[in-house]
């Protein structure tokens, strides 16, 4: 039976709200947490972007749920040796921490002034970054002189008993193949059984497969649709725009391309229990082990009440 988790959005909420949502998620019956790692929100309407590692520390003091970044880019904005220290400390503080990683977006990574590399280079950088972090998770002193990174005489003194598991995000065959080859697990955001099968056949075997989706609970479906379009129209943009556009302003310029009908057809909005259940069941049927859901907009308490009383019980009964 899959585990169901809540996906905390650092783009939309500040630290205090995220900590409170984590607490409500545990009380509602969610079993695990994801949290996004951004320097910028996707647009100014979302309006937040706290430093994820500080938030994880705060969350660790109020809930016992395991937590994972979804996802961190350990390649450009922050050197992988520093990400390794942050992840190791998080693992010591939490009841089960996993480091979700990906090749990132220019939106967050270009801020340090480096050229944003093409996808093939970003994948090479990610693979080397994972190698560096795994060496450091051993707690031994290491030096590394690679194609993209140098590490000299570095040792993590605060490490968990077991190395931090590293799950790799992938939305296409090449990234999925990388996850299968070098990841401890696989993350993706669409319930495609073919991607899960590729991961498992390519070397992923029985490793953890996690997926997530966004919904907008509300008693007025039309209002929920408008909320999604205002806050998260970026998630409906096609192609590689999400990876290459460098600022919230650029995403805002594309918002007129996303209509309310597109939102209505692609995002669960409203209070139809069956729609919410079916959306998460699609991931379960595709072979996912952990399934995460994020509530878009301000109706957080009502969302958690809805899932505690109606959605999660149905999901548990169906497996």
Tab-separated table of C-alpha atoms in Angstrom:
chain	number	residue	atom	x	y	z
A	1	UNK	CA	0.000	0.000	0.000
A	2	UNK	CA	1.441	3.402	-0.905
A	3	UNK	CA	2.124	6.096	1.646
A	4	UNK	CA	0.410	9.460	1.244
A	5	UNK	CA	2.277	12.657	1.977
A	6	UNK	CA	1.822	16.404	1.930
A	7	UNK	CA	3.867	18.634	-0.379
A	8	UNK	CA	4.903	21.919	1.282
A	9	UNK	CA	5.327	24.844	-1.116
A	10	UNK	CA	8.161	27.254	-0.276
A	11	UNK	CA	7.165	29.353	-3.293
A	12	UNK	CA	3.759	30.184	-1.859
A	13	UNK	CA	4.208	30.261	1.929
A	14	UNK	CA	6.586	31.706	4.494
A	15	UNK	CA	8.338	29.735	7.241
A	16	UNK	CA	5.677	30.041	9.951
A	17	UNK	CA	2.901	28.916	7.585
A	18	UNK	CA	4.962	25.967	6.355
A	19	UNK	CA	5.656	24.788	9.890
A	20	UNK	CA	1.951	25.032	10.729
A	21	UNK	CA	1.009	23.142	7.554
A	22	UNK	CA	3.448	20.376	8.483
A	23	UNK	CA	1.777	20.106	11.882
A	24	UNK	CA	-1.707	20.016	10.320
A	25	UNK	CA	-0.558	17.410	7.802
A	26	UNK	CA	0.555	15.071	10.569
A	27	UNK	CA	-2.703	15.579	12.456
A	28	UNK	CA	-4.705	14.896	9.282
A	29	UNK	CA	-3.061	11.515	8.803
A	30	UNK	CA	-0.436	12.221	6.151
A	31	UNK	CA	2.566	9.940	6.610
A	32	UNK	CA	5.421	11.902	5.065
A	33	UNK	CA	6.381	15.368	3.795
A	34	UNK	CA	7.921	16.899	0.705
A	35	UNK	CA	9.202	20.459	0.640
A	36	UNK	CA	10.270	22.504	-2.398
A	37	UNK	CA	13.670	24.201	-2.583
A	38	UNK	CA	13.633	27.544	-4.429
A	39	UNK	CA	15.484	30.839	-4.475
A	40	UNK	CA	12.631	32.582	-6.330
A	41	UNK	CA	8.928	31.826	-6.563
A	42	UNK	CA	7.661	31.148	-10.078
A	43	UNK	CA	5.781	34.482	-10.059
A	44	UNK	CA	5.250	37.406	-7.715
A	45	UNK	CA	1.696	36.277	-6.904
A	46	UNK	CA	3.120	33.239	-5.112
A	47	UNK	CA	5.213	35.706	-3.181
A	48	UNK	CA	7.567	33.675	-0.955
A	49	UNK	CA	10.811	31.690	-1.057
A	50	UNK	CA	12.344	30.992	2.359
A	51	UNK	CA	15.640	29.113	2.717
A	52	UNK	CA	14.520	25.504	2.793
A	53	UNK	CA	17.164	24.245	5.215
A	54	UNK	CA	16.083	26.672	7.917
A	55	UNK	CA	12.464	25.619	7.435
A	56	UNK	CA	13.358	21.917	7.665
A	57	UNK	CA	15.084	22.569	10.976
A	58	UNK	CA	11.982	24.271	12.320
A	59	UNK	CA	9.663	21.530	11.052
A	60	UNK	CA	11.820	18.867	12.697
A	61	UNK	CA	10.914	20.353	16.079
A	62	UNK	CA	7.125	20.125	15.686
A	63	UNK	CA	6.405	16.890	13.740
A	64	UNK	CA	7.761	13.350	13.631
A	65	UNK	CA	7.093	12.804	9.923
A	66	UNK	CA	9.933	11.970	7.525
A	67	UNK	CA	10.750	14.777	5.116
A	68	UNK	CA	12.364	15.113	1.690
A	69	UNK	CA	13.375	18.027	-0.514
A	70	UNK	CA	11.464	17.976	-3.802
A	71	UNK	CA	13.794	18.893	-5.178
A	72	UNK	CA	17.194	20.417	-4.446
A	73	UNK	CA	19.582	21.361	-7.238
A	74	UNK	CA	23.077	20.695	-5.803
A	75	UNK	CA	25.052	21.920	-8.794
A	76	UNK	CA	25.208	25.693	-9.362
A	77	UNK	CA	23.741	27.932	-6.668
A	78	UNK	CA	25.176	25.866	-3.813
A	79	UNK	CA	28.252	23.637	-4.021
A	80	UNK	CA	27.443	19.952	-3.418
A	81	UNK	CA	29.810	19.841	-0.436
A	82	UNK	CA	27.619	22.430	1.292
A	83	UNK	CA	24.388	20.707	0.265
A	84	UNK	CA	25.808	17.500	1.752
A	85	UNK	CA	26.355	19.235	5.083
A	86	UNK	CA	22.809	20.637	5.056
A	87	UNK	CA	21.315	17.243	4.188
A	88	UNK	CA	23.361	15.375	6.790
A	89	UNK	CA	22.315	17.794	9.529
A	90	UNK	CA	18.678	17.522	8.418
A	91	UNK	CA	18.927	13.737	8.611
A	92	UNK	CA	20.220	13.948	12.183
A	93	UNK	CA	17.344	16.256	13.179
A	94	UNK	CA	14.420	14.504	11.464
A	95	UNK	CA	12.723	11.141	11.711
A	96	UNK	CA	13.887	10.011	8.301
A	97	UNK	CA	15.286	12.462	5.750
A	98	UNK	CA	15.769	11.899	2.032
A	99	UNK	CA	17.527	14.287	-0.331
A	100	UNK	CA	15.542	14.719	-3.541
A	101	UNK	CA	17.737	16.197	-6.282
A	102	UNK	CA	17.348	17.374	-9.857
A	103	UNK	CA	19.083	19.348	-12.565
A	104	UNK	CA	17.301	22.541	-11.539
A	105	UNK	CA	15.917	25.647	-13.175
A	106	UNK	CA	17.579	28.853	-14.310
A	107	UNK	CA	14.941	30.628	-12.200
A	108	UNK	CA	16.817	29.633	-9.048
A	109	UNK	CA	20.352	28.870	-10.126
A	110	UNK	CA	21.372	31.787	-12.345
A	111	UNK	CA	21.374	34.196	-9.397
A	112	UNK	CA	25.062	33.509	-8.650
A	113	UNK	CA	26.017	34.760	-12.124
A	114	UNK	CA	27.105	31.508	-13.780
A	115	UNK	CA	26.076	30.564	-17.299
A	116	UNK	CA	23.097	28.203	-17.254
A	117	UNK	CA	24.344	25.035	-18.957
A	118	UNK	CA	22.410	22.852	-21.402
A	119	UNK	CA	20.517	19.841	-20.106
A	120	UNK	CA	23.215	17.285	-20.971
A	121	UNK	CA	25.840	19.213	-19.000
A	122	UNK	CA	23.453	19.707	-16.093
A	123	UNK	CA	22.953	15.944	-15.904
A	124	UNK	CA	26.719	15.372	-15.845
A	125	UNK	CA	27.046	17.960	-13.096
A	126	UNK	CA	24.284	16.295	-11.099
A	127	UNK	CA	25.906	12.880	-11.336
A	128	UNK	CA	29.242	14.245	-10.135
A	129	UNK	CA	27.533	16.206	-7.353
A	130	UNK	CA	25.875	12.994	-6.126
A	131	UNK	CA	29.272	11.273	-6.093
A	132	UNK	CA	30.721	14.107	-3.992
A	133	UNK	CA	27.847	14.071	-1.520
A	134	UNK	CA	27.949	10.303	-1.074
A	135	UNK	CA	31.665	10.460	-0.288
A	136	UNK	CA	30.984	13.105	2.351
A	137	UNK	CA	28.061	11.211	3.901
A	138	UNK	CA	30.628	8.565	4.919
A	139	UNK	CA	31.937	10.958	7.566
A	140	UNK	CA	35.460	10.469	6.289
A	141	UNK	CA	37.823	13.207	5.113
A	142	UNK	CA	37.758	13.472	1.341
A	143	UNK	CA	39.314	15.371	-1.531
A	144	UNK	CA	37.793	15.352	-4.990
A	145	UNK	CA	39.117	16.828	-8.237
A	146	UNK	CA	36.505	16.305	-10.907
A	147	UNK	CA	35.270	17.821	-14.140
A	148	UNK	CA	32.886	20.229	-12.429
A	149	UNK	CA	33.763	20.270	-8.700
A	150	UNK	CA	36.757	20.411	-6.416
A	151	UNK	CA	36.668	19.466	-2.754
A	152	UNK	CA	39.758	19.720	-0.559
A	153	UNK	CA	40.228	18.077	2.842
A	154	UNK	CA	36.519	18.128	3.656
A	155	UNK	CA	34.868	16.070	6.367
A	156	UNK	CA	31.321	16.114	7.727
A	157	UNK	CA	31.468	15.652	11.482
A	158	UNK	CA	27.686	15.651	12.019
A	159	UNK	CA	26.316	12.730	10.048
A	160	UNK	CA	23.429	10.275	10.511
A	161	UNK	CA	24.031	6.610	11.312
A	162	UNK	CA	23.238	5.687	7.709
A	163	UNK	CA	24.059	7.753	4.584
A	164	UNK	CA	21.289	10.085	3.417
A	165	UNK	CA	19.305	8.429	0.592
A	166	UNK	CA	19.418	10.464	-2.632
A	167	UNK	CA	16.376	10.327	-4.920
A	168	UNK	CA	16.657	11.722	-8.436
A	169	UNK	CA	13.917	13.659	-10.209
A	170	UNK	CA	13.229	12.776	-13.827
A	171	UNK	CA	10.601	13.804	-16.384
A	172	UNK	CA	12.073	12.152	-19.466
A	173	UNK	CA	13.913	8.969	-20.466
A	174	UNK	CA	17.472	10.304	-19.933
A	175	UNK	CA	16.843	11.611	-16.419
A	176	UNK	CA	14.899	8.463	-15.560
A	177	UNK	CA	17.829	6.360	-16.746
A	178	UNK	CA	20.187	8.400	-14.547
A	179	UNK	CA	17.877	7.892	-11.560
A	180	UNK	CA	17.795	4.140	-12.202
A	181	UNK	CA	21.578	3.947	-12.520
A	182	UNK	CA	22.769	6.077	-9.598
A	183	UNK	CA	19.743	7.073	-7.479
A	184	UNK	CA	18.422	5.548	-4.268
A	185	UNK	CA	14.957	6.375	-5.556
A	186	UNK	CA	13.028	8.135	-8.307
A	187	UNK	CA	10.805	11.228	-8.280
A	188	UNK	CA	8.416	12.354	-10.995
A	189	UNK	CA	5.241	14.423	-11.212
A	190	UNK	CA	3.020	12.486	-13.602
A	191	UNK	CA	1.428	9.067	-12.976
A	192	UNK	CA	3.031	7.379	-15.967
A	193	UNK	CA	3.480	3.648	-15.449
A	194	UNK	CA	5.930	3.548	-18.388
A	195	UNK	CA	8.385	5.825	-16.548
A	196	UNK	CA	8.143	3.719	-13.395
A	197	UNK	CA	8.741	0.596	-15.476
A	198	UNK	CA	11.760	2.182	-17.177
A	199	UNK	CA	13.202	3.088	-13.797
A	200	UNK	CA	12.708	-0.388	-12.370
A	201	UNK	CA	14.022	-2.191	-15.484
A	202	UNK	CA	17.003	0.160	-15.793
A	203	UNK	CA	18.409	-0.688	-12.383
A	204	UNK	CA	15.944	0.909	-9.982
A	205	UNK	CA	14.509	-2.475	-8.993
A	206	UNK	CA	12.536	-2.181	-5.779
A	207	UNK	CA	13.868	1.281	-4.897
A	208	UNK	CA	11.444	3.981	-3.760
A	209	UNK	CA	9.340	5.694	-6.428
A	210	UNK	CA	7.646	8.947	-5.377
A	211	UNK	CA	5.253	11.241	-7.213
A	212	UNK	CA	3.221	14.318	-6.510
A	213	UNK	CA	0.456	16.566	-7.751
A	214	UNK	CA	-1.217	19.863	-6.946
A	215	UNK	CA	-4.913	20.386	-6.249
A	216	UNK	CA	-7.084	23.280	-5.138
A	217	UNK	CA	-9.755	22.296	-2.660
A	218	UNK	CA	-12.673	24.708	-2.248
A	219	UNK	CA	-16.448	24.686	-2.117
A	220	UNK	CA	-16.611	27.018	-5.150
A	221	UNK	CA	-14.992	25.195	-8.058
A	222	UNK	CA	-14.836	28.251	-10.325
A	223	UNK	CA	-13.092	30.247	-7.630
A	224	UNK	CA	-10.622	27.403	-7.140
A	225	UNK	CA	-9.891	27.407	-10.877
A	226	UNK	CA	-9.205	31.151	-10.744
A	227	UNK	CA	-6.901	30.633	-7.759
A	228	UNK	CA	-4.849	28.038	-9.626
A	229	UNK	CA	-4.576	30.215	-12.723
A	230	UNK	CA	-3.467	33.211	-10.647
A	231	UNK	CA	-0.898	31.353	-8.574
A	232	UNK	CA	0.291	28.309	-10.538
A	233	UNK	CA	-0.334	28.815	-14.263
A	234	UNK	CA	3.391	28.093	-14.726
A	235	UNK	CA	2.798	24.386	-14.108
A	236	UNK	CA	0.843	24.167	-17.369
A	237	UNK	CA	3.546	25.683	-19.568
A	238	UNK	CA	4.864	23.208	-22.158
A	239	UNK	CA	8.384	22.136	-23.019
A	240	UNK	CA	11.567	23.381	-21.381
A	241	UNK	CA	10.393	26.862	-20.403
A	242	UNK	CA	10.287	25.877	-16.746
A	243	UNK	CA	13.984	25.030	-16.862
A	244	UNK	CA	15.364	27.919	-18.931
A	245	UNK	CA	13.436	31.097	-18.069
A	246	UNK	CA	15.474	33.108	-15.554
A	247	UNK	CA	13.017	35.235	-13.573
A	248	UNK	CA	9.464	35.378	-12.201
A	249	UNK	CA	8.769	38.242	-14.622
A	250	UNK	CA	9.303	35.931	-17.608
A	251	UNK	CA	6.791	33.417	-16.270
A	252	UNK	CA	4.301	36.214	-15.661
A	253	UNK	CA	4.631	37.272	-19.303
A	254	UNK	CA	3.425	33.812	-20.339
A	255	UNK	CA	0.426	33.660	-18.007
A	256	UNK	CA	-2.040	34.884	-20.707
A	257	UNK	CA	-1.329	31.643	-22.595
A	258	UNK	CA	-2.950	29.626	-19.780
A	259	UNK	CA	-6.747	29.794	-19.793
A	260	UNK	CA	-9.225	28.869	-17.089
A	261	UNK	CA	-10.397	25.986	-19.284
A	262	UNK	CA	-6.844	24.633	-19.391
A	263	UNK	CA	-6.695	24.775	-15.604
A	264	UNK	CA	-10.107	23.112	-15.290
A	265	UNK	CA	-9.035	20.287	-17.611
A	266	UNK	CA	-5.653	19.648	-15.970
A	267	UNK	CA	-5.984	20.378	-12.240
A	268	UNK	CA	-8.353	18.975	-9.635
A	269	UNK	CA	-10.335	21.951	-8.348
A	270	UNK	CA	-13.250	21.943	-5.913
A	271	UNK	CA	-14.656	19.542	-3.335
A	272	UNK	CA	-15.561	16.452	-5.359
A	273	UNK	CA	-14.130	13.649	-3.206
A	274	UNK	CA	-14.095	11.181	-6.082
A	275	UNK	CA	-11.953	13.480	-8.231
A	276	UNK	CA	-9.370	13.930	-5.479
A	277	UNK	CA	-9.289	10.193	-4.772
A	278	UNK	CA	-9.021	9.297	-8.468
A	279	UNK	CA	-6.112	11.686	-9.002
A	280	UNK	CA	-4.046	10.112	-6.238
A	281	UNK	CA	-5.165	6.587	-7.116
A	282	UNK	CA	-3.726	7.104	-10.596
A	283	UNK	CA	-0.257	7.260	-9.025
A	284	UNK	CA	-0.913	4.144	-6.949
A	285	UNK	CA	-2.077	2.233	-10.018
A	286	UNK	CA	1.066	3.306	-11.891
A	287	UNK	CA	3.238	1.717	-9.209
A	288	UNK	CA	4.260	4.652	-6.994
A	289	UNK	CA	5.329	3.948	-3.401
A	290	UNK	CA	4.821	7.458	-2.018
A	291	UNK	CA	2.244	9.923	-3.308
A	292	UNK	CA	2.239	13.600	-2.332
A	293	UNK	CA	-0.425	16.271	-2.728
A	294	UNK	CA	-0.164	20.048	-2.416
A	295	UNK	CA	-3.047	22.418	-1.737
A	296	UNK	CA	-2.883	25.589	-3.822
A	297	UNK	CA	-4.109	28.790	-2.202
A	298	UNK	CA	-5.180	29.961	1.248
A	299	UNK	CA	-7.735	27.274	2.188
A	300	UNK	CA	-5.185	25.161	4.006
A	301	UNK	CA	-7.121	24.278	7.156
A	302	UNK	CA	-10.232	23.362	5.160
A	303	UNK	CA	-8.099	21.226	2.847
A	304	UNK	CA	-6.612	19.253	5.733
A	305	UNK	CA	-10.060	18.724	7.275
A	306	UNK	CA	-11.360	17.515	3.895
A	307	UNK	CA	-8.516	15.057	3.421
A	308	UNK	CA	-8.614	13.842	7.056
A	309	UNK	CA	-12.329	13.092	6.994
A	310	UNK	CA	-13.048	12.156	3.379
A	311	UNK	CA	-10.108	11.623	1.027
A	312	UNK	CA	-7.472	9.749	3.033
A	313	UNK	CA	-9.987	7.255	4.498
A	314	UNK	CA	-11.185	6.376	0.970
A	315	UNK	CA	-7.618	5.995	-0.278
A	316	UNK	CA	-6.768	3.669	2.591
A	317	UNK	CA	-9.869	1.575	1.971
A	318	UNK	CA	-9.107	1.228	-1.734
A	319	UNK	CA	-5.755	-0.521	-1.160
